[in-house]
């Protein structure tokens, strides 16, 4: 490791400053474009020592832990430049995939803050340390609070600490996932393994003391005091343990609004990688929806919510592994529109089948710019055109961006144009 003077040329995909040293790229966390810095360089990464010449775009961070805690990548960049950087993540991913496409301005979808959080607990000589990981490290940065969390998660950290203390004797790394629900905090533990009677009793007492709605261990029930409900459009849904949700309520609503608008003329819709039905339950107000996901518990929860809701049209949910067995083009042609929201890895196999189909409208939702760009290229090659690409920021200060893109089959556009021209 050596101390070097570096000039930052750009921000990378992880929010790190990128400089050149001896013909190789060096990544410097927390440095900004145009800054001259000194840093301890170790291979292609460096630790920031000092800012010799600061960027005029540099502002004060909102959190005293910024620079140590790895939860945030970019807090010190002025708002307009920050929005341009996040939008640029999508533009760069598209360009790297050989696509020259317009990207709309970034939409702020942080709202009231994140409604779910994962704390990490590590143990040293029986003492519990709870917080977030340091950047590029497994070291725990203990925190008193996080300014990015929704107020409903106000008691999450104290509850997580109490749980970690109970399980400290195990010495196993522990992840504590907390979700804010209408019934209170819903916590799922990962890493503890099977619990003994003493630990179970202590955790039940902790759930009472911290007024938790539910506590599960690897999705197995430990304590249930109130149902962990959330509202999705017209439905009220009981969350399966550890279920996926969009990070913020505002983010879910912003994405759903764009999905609904893009499919407003469709009477029959396929919702692929549907999860608990964030889109399907809303779409079913005015269309017949078939929703598919590998997560059987999520699909069951969605179906139960739909059955209890008023005013929905048909919503049929099915468990299906869309990676191993994507809906083929023939199956897809039964629908007027398709919505797909895959995990970070994207959905190359499913996108290939969509590209072969004749479905007139497709909405792609993604949390990973690179896999989105790859899937978009597949659809474009199959005859789709893009109507719009909108980046949304519900992971404020992190190097993640949500994307909603609307596609239309080119053959349908040409047919409509011919009709208009007579």
JSON list of N, CA, C and O in Angstrom, two decimals, residues 20 28 32 40-41 113 144 160 178 192 242 250 325 327 346 359 387 402 414:
[
{"chain": "A", "resi": 20, "resn": "UNK", "atom": "N", "xyz": [-6.70, 7.48, -12.57]},
{"chain": "A", "resi": 20, "resn": "UNK", "atom": "CA", "xyz": [-5.72, 6.65, -13.28]},
{"chain": "A", "resi": 20, "resn": "UNK", "atom": "C", "xyz": [-4.36, 6.79, -12.61]},
{"chain": "A", "resi": 20, "resn": "UNK", "atom": "O", "xyz": [-3.95, 7.88, -12.23]},
{"chain": "A", "resi": 28, "resn": "UNK", "atom": "N", "xyz": [-11.63, 5.14, -5.71]},
{"chain": "A", "resi": 28, "resn": "UNK", "atom": "CA", "xyz": [-11.46, 5.84, -4.44]},
{"chain": "A", "resi": 28, "resn": "UNK", "atom": "C", "xyz": [-12.84, 6.17, -3.86]},
{"chain": "A", "resi": 28, "resn": "UNK", "atom": "O", "xyz": [-13.48, 7.14, -4.30]},
{"chain": "A", "resi": 32, "resn": "UNK", "atom": "N", "xyz": [-14.94, 12.79, -5.32]},
{"chain": "A", "resi": 32, "resn": "UNK", "atom": "CA", "xyz": [-15.84, 13.29, -6.34]},
{"chain": "A", "resi": 32, "resn": "UNK", "atom": "C", "xyz": [-15.09, 13.70, -7.60]},
{"chain": "A", "resi": 32, "resn": "UNK", "atom": "O", "xyz": [-13.87, 13.93, -7.57]},
{"chain": "A", "resi": 40, "resn": "UNK", "atom": "N", "xyz": [-4.33, 6.07, 0.07]},
{"chain": "A", "resi": 40, "resn": "UNK", "atom": "CA", "xyz": [-3.53, 4.86, 0.19]},
{"chain": "A", "resi": 40, "resn": "UNK", "atom": "C", "xyz": [-4.01, 3.87, -0.86]},
{"chain": "A", "resi": 40, "resn": "UNK", "atom": "O", "xyz": [-5.16, 3.42, -0.83]},
{"chain": "A", "resi": 41, "resn": "UNK", "atom": "N", "xyz": [-3.16, 3.54, -1.81]},
{"chain": "A", "resi": 41, "resn": "UNK", "atom": "CA", "xyz": [-3.53, 2.70, -2.94]},
{"chain": "A", "resi": 41, "resn": "UNK", "atom": "C", "xyz": [-3.08, 1.27, -2.69]},
{"chain": "A", "resi": 41, "resn": "UNK", "atom": "O", "xyz": [-1.93, 1.02, -2.32]},
{"chain": "A", "resi": 113, "resn": "UNK", "atom": "N", "xyz": [-38.94, 7.53, 3.40]},
{"chain": "A", "resi": 113, "resn": "UNK", "atom": "CA", "xyz": [-37.76, 6.75, 3.79]},
{"chain": "A", "resi": 113, "resn": "UNK", "atom": "C", "xyz": [-37.98, 5.26, 3.57]},
{"chain": "A", "resi": 113, "resn": "UNK", "atom": "O", "xyz": [-39.07, 4.81, 3.21]},
{"chain": "A", "resi": 144, "resn": "UNK", "atom": "N", "xyz": [-26.27, 4.46, 15.80]},
{"chain": "A", "resi": 144, "resn": "UNK", "atom": "CA", "xyz": [-27.34, 4.81, 16.74]},
{"chain": "A", "resi": 144, "resn": "UNK", "atom": "C", "xyz": [-28.66, 5.01, 16.02]},
{"chain": "A", "resi": 144, "resn": "UNK", "atom": "O", "xyz": [-29.73, 4.80, 16.60]},
{"chain": "A", "resi": 160, "resn": "UNK", "atom": "N", "xyz": [-33.30, -5.07, 17.12]},
{"chain": "A", "resi": 160, "resn": "UNK", "atom": "CA", "xyz": [-32.24, -5.89, 16.54]},
{"chain": "A", "resi": 160, "resn": "UNK", "atom": "C", "xyz": [-31.12, -6.14, 17.55]},
{"chain": "A", "resi": 160, "resn": "UNK", "atom": "O", "xyz": [-30.57, -7.25, 17.64]},
{"chain": "A", "resi": 178, "resn": "UNK", "atom": "N", "xyz": [-35.75, -6.31, 8.88]},
{"chain": "A", "resi": 178, "resn": "UNK", "atom": "CA", "xyz": [-36.89, -5.66, 9.53]},
{"chain": "A", "resi": 178, "resn": "UNK", "atom": "C", "xyz": [-37.73, -4.94, 8.48]},
{"chain": "A", "resi": 178, "resn": "UNK", "atom": "O", "xyz": [-37.20, -4.20, 7.65]},
{"chain": "A", "resi": 192, "resn": "UNK", "atom": "N", "xyz": [-28.97, -17.84, 12.25]},
{"chain": "A", "resi": 192, "resn": "UNK", "atom": "CA", "xyz": [-28.93, -18.37, 13.61]},
{"chain": "A", "resi": 192, "resn": "UNK", "atom": "C", "xyz": [-29.01, -19.89, 13.63]},
{"chain": "A", "resi": 192, "resn": "UNK", "atom": "O", "xyz": [-28.44, -20.55, 14.52]},
{"chain": "A", "resi": 242, "resn": "UNK", "atom": "N", "xyz": [-39.98, -12.52, 5.56]},
{"chain": "A", "resi": 242, "resn": "UNK", "atom": "CA", "xyz": [-38.86, -12.18, 4.70]},
{"chain": "A", "resi": 242, "resn": "UNK", "atom": "C", "xyz": [-39.24, -11.82, 3.28]},
{"chain": "A", "resi": 242, "resn": "UNK", "atom": "O", "xyz": [-38.39, -11.82, 2.38]},
{"chain": "A", "resi": 250, "resn": "UNK", "atom": "N", "xyz": [-43.16, 5.06, -1.39]},
{"chain": "A", "resi": 250, "resn": "UNK", "atom": "CA", "xyz": [-43.22, 5.99, -2.52]},
{"chain": "A", "resi": 250, "resn": "UNK", "atom": "C", "xyz": [-42.70, 5.33, -3.78]},
{"chain": "A", "resi": 250, "resn": "UNK", "atom": "O", "xyz": [-43.26, 5.53, -4.88]},
{"chain": "A", "resi": 325, "resn": "UNK", "atom": "N", "xyz": [-38.25, -22.19, -16.63]},
{"chain": "A", "resi": 325, "resn": "UNK", "atom": "CA", "xyz": [-39.41, -22.48, -17.49]},
{"chain": "A", "resi": 325, "resn": "UNK", "atom": "C", "xyz": [-40.17, -21.19, -17.76]},
{"chain": "A", "resi": 325, "resn": "UNK", "atom": "O", "xyz": [-41.28, -20.97, -17.26]},
{"chain": "A", "resi": 327, "resn": "UNK", "atom": "N", "xyz": [-42.52, -18.42, -19.57]},
{"chain": "A", "resi": 327, "resn": "UNK", "atom": "CA", "xyz": [-43.69, -18.52, -20.43]},
{"chain": "A", "resi": 327, "resn": "UNK", "atom": "C", "xyz": [-43.23, -18.37, -21.88]},
{"chain": "A", "resi": 327, "resn": "UNK", "atom": "O", "xyz": [-42.46, -17.44, -22.20]},
{"chain": "A", "resi": 346, "resn": "UNK", "atom": "N", "xyz": [-31.83, -10.17, -13.75]},
{"chain": "A", "resi": 346, "resn": "UNK", "atom": "CA", "xyz": [-32.58, -9.96, -14.96]},
{"chain": "A", "resi": 346, "resn": "UNK", "atom": "C", "xyz": [-33.32, -11.21, -15.39]},
{"chain": "A", "resi": 346, "resn": "UNK", "atom": "O", "xyz": [-33.47, -12.17, -14.63]},
{"chain": "A", "resi": 359, "resn": "UNK", "atom": "N", "xyz": [-47.20, -9.72, -28.31]},
{"chain": "A", "resi": 359, "resn": "UNK", "atom": "CA", "xyz": [-47.88, -8.91, -27.29]},
{"chain": "A", "resi": 359, "resn": "UNK", "atom": "C", "xyz": [-47.58, -7.43, -27.56]},
{"chain": "A", "resi": 359, "resn": "UNK", "atom": "O", "xyz": [-46.41, -7.04, -27.65]},
{"chain": "A", "resi": 387, "resn": "UNK", "atom": "N", "xyz": [-40.78, 3.18, -25.75]},
{"chain": "A", "resi": 387, "resn": "UNK", "atom": "CA", "xyz": [-41.52, 4.44, -25.65]},
{"chain": "A", "resi": 387, "resn": "UNK", "atom": "C", "xyz": [-40.91, 5.36, -24.60]},
{"chain": "A", "resi": 387, "resn": "UNK", "atom": "O", "xyz": [-40.88, 6.58, -24.76]},
{"chain": "A", "resi": 402, "resn": "UNK", "atom": "N", "xyz": [-33.64, 2.25, -9.68]},
{"chain": "A", "resi": 402, "resn": "UNK", "atom": "CA", "xyz": [-34.78, 1.49, -10.19]},
{"chain": "A", "resi": 402, "resn": "UNK", "atom": "C", "xyz": [-35.12, 2.02, -11.57]},
{"chain": "A", "resi": 402, "resn": "UNK", "atom": "O", "xyz": [-34.94, 3.22, -11.85]},
{"chain": "A", "resi": 414, "resn": "UNK", "atom": "N", "xyz": [-46.67, 0.08, -36.71]},
{"chain": "A", "resi": 414, "resn": "UNK", "atom": "CA", "xyz": [-46.79, 0.28, -38.16]},
{"chain": "A", "resi": 414, "resn": "UNK", "atom": "C", "xyz": [-48.24, 0.10, -38.61]},
{"chain": "A", "resi": 414, "resn": "UNK", "atom": "O", "xyz": [-48.74, 0.84, -39.45]}
]
